[in-house]
XYZ file of C-alpha atoms in Angstrom:
301
model
C -0.266 -0.015 -0.099
C 2.942 2.289 0.943
C 4.419 1.763 -2.536
C 1.098 2.618 -4.242
C 0.679 5.732 -2.369
C 4.016 6.735 -3.370
C 3.736 6.104 -6.903
C 0.176 7.947 -6.802
C 2.036 11.027 -5.141
C 4.954 10.801 -7.788
C 2.586 10.753 -10.670
C 0.305 13.521 -9.421
C 3.466 15.769 -8.905
C 4.399 15.092 -12.444
C 1.179 16.035 -13.734
C 1.037 18.972 -12.017
C 4.695 20.165 -13.153
C 3.575 19.237 -16.706
C 0.303 21.321 -16.606
C 2.104 24.220 -14.797
C 4.928 25.551 -17.098
C 7.508 27.639 -15.355
C 7.141 31.044 -14.804
C 10.180 31.968 -17.385
C 8.251 29.966 -19.997
C 4.833 31.621 -19.331
C 6.725 35.158 -19.570
C 8.327 34.252 -22.882
C 5.004 33.194 -24.357
C 3.374 36.129 -23.192
C 6.308 38.408 -24.868
C 5.552 36.270 -27.929
C 2.084 36.993 -27.948
C 2.397 40.661 -27.277
C 4.941 40.707 -30.276
C 2.566 38.884 -32.555
C -0.444 41.359 -31.748
C 1.894 44.254 -32.249
C 3.114 42.947 -35.787
C -0.472 42.400 -36.616
C -1.553 45.837 -35.704
C 1.464 47.124 -37.676
C 0.463 45.265 -40.817
C -3.243 45.953 -40.449
C -2.541 49.770 -40.193
C 0.095 49.531 -43.174
C -2.483 48.042 -45.238
C -5.013 50.472 -44.278
C -2.616 53.551 -45.770
C -1.867 51.493 -48.704
C -5.660 50.777 -49.570
C -6.574 54.447 -48.995
C -3.453 55.283 -51.338
C -4.756 53.061 -54.146
C -8.312 54.156 -54.115
C -7.826 57.862 -54.507
C -6.653 57.850 -57.953
C -7.416 61.692 -58.479
C -4.870 62.857 -55.613
C -2.411 60.038 -57.158
C -2.806 62.036 -60.458
C -2.430 65.517 -58.996
C 0.433 64.849 -56.864
C 2.266 63.484 -59.746
C 1.289 66.222 -62.057
C 2.565 69.065 -59.892
C 6.041 67.816 -59.639
C 6.078 67.042 -63.169
C 4.869 70.793 -63.860
C 7.876 71.944 -61.398
C 10.519 69.687 -63.382
C 9.241 70.568 -67.086
C 8.391 74.200 -66.862
C 10.098 75.600 -63.636
C 13.343 73.726 -64.255
C 13.222 74.324 -67.968
C 12.995 78.023 -67.067
C 15.839 77.873 -64.668
C 17.920 75.811 -66.936
C 17.556 78.824 -69.893
C 18.277 81.348 -67.237
C 21.595 79.739 -65.708
C 24.529 80.200 -67.909
C 25.460 76.764 -69.351
C 29.146 75.191 -68.497
C 31.251 74.252 -71.272
C 30.416 70.814 -70.691
C 27.538 69.911 -73.081
C 25.961 67.531 -70.381
C 25.475 70.258 -67.813
C 21.586 70.465 -67.337
C 20.003 72.465 -64.377
C 17.080 70.213 -64.682
C 19.318 67.089 -63.341
C 20.430 69.411 -60.506
C 16.958 70.194 -59.600
C 15.585 66.578 -60.147
C 16.260 65.352 -56.594
C 14.112 68.297 -55.337
C 11.471 67.476 -57.460
C 11.680 63.623 -56.252
C 11.440 65.143 -52.528
C 8.156 67.172 -53.512
C 6.643 63.955 -54.919
C 7.510 62.168 -51.694
C 6.578 64.962 -49.223
C 2.570 65.440 -49.658
C 1.407 61.903 -49.683
C 3.721 61.108 -46.569
C 2.614 64.058 -44.788
C -1.079 62.824 -45.477
C -0.658 60.069 -43.043
C -0.411 62.241 -40.259
C -3.608 63.938 -41.567
C -5.434 60.700 -41.313
C -4.673 60.525 -37.675
C -6.373 63.858 -37.220
C -9.453 62.995 -39.247
C -9.478 59.446 -37.304
C -9.441 61.510 -33.952
C -12.370 63.861 -35.161
C -14.522 60.416 -36.440
C -14.041 58.616 -33.078
C -12.091 55.750 -34.906
C -8.796 56.474 -32.945
C -10.614 55.796 -29.702
C -11.641 52.425 -30.805
C -8.042 51.727 -32.061
C -6.867 52.734 -28.238
C -9.309 50.219 -26.589
C -7.619 47.289 -28.779
C -5.248 45.000 -26.687
C -2.069 46.243 -28.589
C 0.645 48.803 -27.414
C 0.544 52.168 -28.824
C 3.931 52.492 -30.411
C 2.848 49.742 -33.256
C -0.092 52.017 -33.962
C 2.176 54.913 -35.079
C 4.680 52.823 -36.567
C 2.133 51.034 -38.845
C 0.643 54.332 -39.726
C 4.320 55.859 -40.784
C 5.242 52.367 -42.839
C 2.034 52.921 -44.643
C 2.605 56.699 -45.310
C 6.233 56.089 -46.362
C 4.918 53.220 -48.906
C 2.232 55.820 -50.251
C 4.896 58.236 -50.601
C 7.266 55.666 -52.495
C 4.391 55.039 -54.799
C 3.826 58.749 -55.646
C 7.789 59.174 -56.500
C 8.128 56.102 -58.522
C 6.456 57.742 -61.757
C 8.291 60.868 -61.310
C 11.601 58.677 -61.069
C 10.582 57.125 -64.570
C 10.884 60.808 -65.891
C 14.745 60.536 -65.071
C 15.772 60.164 -68.810
C 13.804 63.533 -69.795
C 16.540 65.406 -67.914
C 19.538 63.241 -69.235
C 19.860 60.862 -66.319
C 20.364 57.383 -67.370
C 18.435 54.402 -66.433
C 21.102 52.452 -64.761
C 20.917 50.101 -61.328
C 21.855 53.089 -59.152
C 18.349 54.227 -59.329
C 17.144 51.205 -57.207
C 19.635 52.955 -54.440
C 17.635 56.080 -55.074
C 14.219 54.252 -54.588
C 15.679 52.831 -51.233
C 16.945 56.287 -50.452
C 13.440 57.679 -51.025
C 11.650 55.025 -48.716
C 13.897 56.244 -45.936
C 13.036 59.906 -46.748
C 9.185 59.132 -47.012
C 9.358 57.495 -43.500
C 11.117 60.740 -42.084
C 8.293 62.656 -43.629
C 5.619 60.632 -42.323
C 7.203 60.470 -38.804
C 6.976 64.393 -38.931
C 3.534 64.390 -40.061
C 2.475 62.121 -37.322
C 4.114 64.083 -34.663
C 2.541 67.507 -35.854
C -0.585 65.240 -35.862
C -0.465 63.864 -32.152
C 0.241 67.482 -31.021
C -2.371 69.090 -32.994
C -6.041 68.479 -32.180
C -7.791 69.933 -35.216
C -7.598 69.469 -38.675
C -7.006 73.356 -39.622
C -4.075 73.464 -36.892
C -2.574 70.333 -38.510
C -2.898 71.986 -41.844
C -1.415 75.457 -40.769
C 1.546 73.962 -39.034
C 2.627 71.453 -42.030
C 2.342 74.605 -44.203
C 4.553 76.800 -42.227
C 6.935 73.881 -41.535
C 7.317 71.992 -44.681
C 7.759 74.817 -47.430
C 10.600 76.379 -45.792
C 12.185 73.074 -45.091
C 12.039 72.155 -48.688
C 13.243 75.273 -50.046
C 15.926 75.592 -47.691
C 17.198 72.037 -48.173
C 19.309 72.683 -51.198
C 16.888 71.628 -53.879
C 17.061 74.684 -56.102
C 20.474 76.426 -54.962
C 23.541 74.771 -53.946
C 23.975 74.008 -50.232
C 27.557 75.280 -49.883
C 29.085 78.685 -50.179
C 25.923 80.432 -49.144
C 26.301 83.699 -47.186
C 25.790 84.311 -43.409
C 22.784 82.820 -41.516
C 21.387 81.354 -44.765
C 24.326 79.010 -44.865
C 23.974 78.073 -41.296
C 20.213 77.616 -41.660
C 20.717 75.375 -44.761
C 23.406 73.276 -42.961
C 21.249 72.578 -40.032
C 18.302 71.380 -42.207
C 17.914 67.703 -42.193
C 16.338 67.668 -45.543
C 19.590 69.262 -47.061
C 21.307 65.854 -46.695
C 18.438 64.017 -47.962
C 18.564 66.082 -51.164
C 22.091 65.747 -51.413
C 22.267 62.008 -50.964
C 19.914 61.773 -53.626
C 21.854 64.026 -56.112
C 25.052 62.158 -55.452
C 23.551 58.771 -56.179
C 21.840 59.432 -59.088
C 23.883 58.189 -62.047
C 25.265 59.966 -65.137
C 27.110 63.251 -65.646
C 24.076 65.732 -65.808
C 24.646 66.802 -62.261
C 28.231 66.506 -61.963
C 28.814 68.742 -65.211
C 27.329 71.607 -63.180
C 30.704 72.121 -61.310
C 30.558 74.142 -58.116
C 26.729 74.523 -58.315
C 26.203 70.896 -57.650
C 28.263 71.037 -54.248
C 26.799 69.370 -51.192
C 26.869 70.916 -47.673
C 30.143 70.888 -45.580
C 30.937 70.497 -41.944
C 34.056 72.829 -41.901
C 36.562 71.191 -44.235
C 34.850 67.787 -44.103
C 32.398 66.870 -46.944
C 29.906 63.998 -45.184
C 29.528 60.800 -47.141
C 26.214 59.711 -48.466
C 25.751 57.014 -45.624
C 26.596 59.665 -43.115
C 23.791 62.018 -44.605
C 21.364 59.261 -44.752
C 22.113 58.610 -41.045
C 21.012 62.148 -40.271
C 17.699 61.430 -42.139
C 17.297 58.392 -40.152
C 18.140 59.931 -36.760
C 15.421 62.784 -37.769
C 12.931 59.695 -38.480
C 13.640 58.116 -35.356
C 13.622 61.177 -33.308
C 10.154 62.342 -34.543
C 8.579 58.801 -34.319
C 9.900 58.592 -30.604
C 8.676 61.831 -29.396
C 5.023 61.514 -31.316
C 4.790 58.106 -29.325
C 5.657 59.743 -26.117
C 3.037 62.574 -26.901
C 0.694 60.122 -28.078
C 0.731 57.972 -24.891
C 0.330 60.885 -22.927
C -2.365 63.020 -24.717
C -4.854 60.334 -25.921
């Protein structure tokens, strides 16, 4: 009888040990569950922005036509006004082309921030906040969706590179990757403004006051080096300056290099930052904007 009782107790203890996993295993399973929920939320919000992008065909057409007009009309006029270099390959439109790409990426990427403002007005944002998902993935999915939409707007403009003397080479794939990072930075800035601005009118005013000066002080129209006084300091401190210069230095062909000193990029003293360093500045801007937006989003909503 004593042997049977001992066997029963041992069997019961083994069953209890099997039924109750260790605390570490339970914590690991909980972390995996949270990670799966976060990734699912990121995917759903990314897909939402992509679907919204695909359904608004009129907006796609207008967002592509505007950069094309800047390139073909404004760029051609400046190309005729600027004295030509001895090199026949020099074309001011090639110098202006990275700025046009930036314009194409900017508007749709910033629209992702506007969607947060309208979701707050419609009550959809409140429904998201009661979901069993942490808040950082909500903003991350929106930023990824806005960056994808911005890249979709920039792709048709990039196909016009041959019109300004930029050849179609594999380097354009690197330009596409850089545009994805720049679009993510734009979306992060838009999301930061959206979590701070409670009304759509306020969001539009702040975006208009911030983005146009950043764009025109980025070296998209004039070179970033050799500028006098305060203007050179402001252009050097503008993160978009390094985005434009990275695109300009990655684009293939001799159209930009034939412009000589007019194609010079920003300088830190006697040192010219490399393309990876410039992209690092853009990545830091995107990470900083997303981090601050997440902090404000967690406190204000």
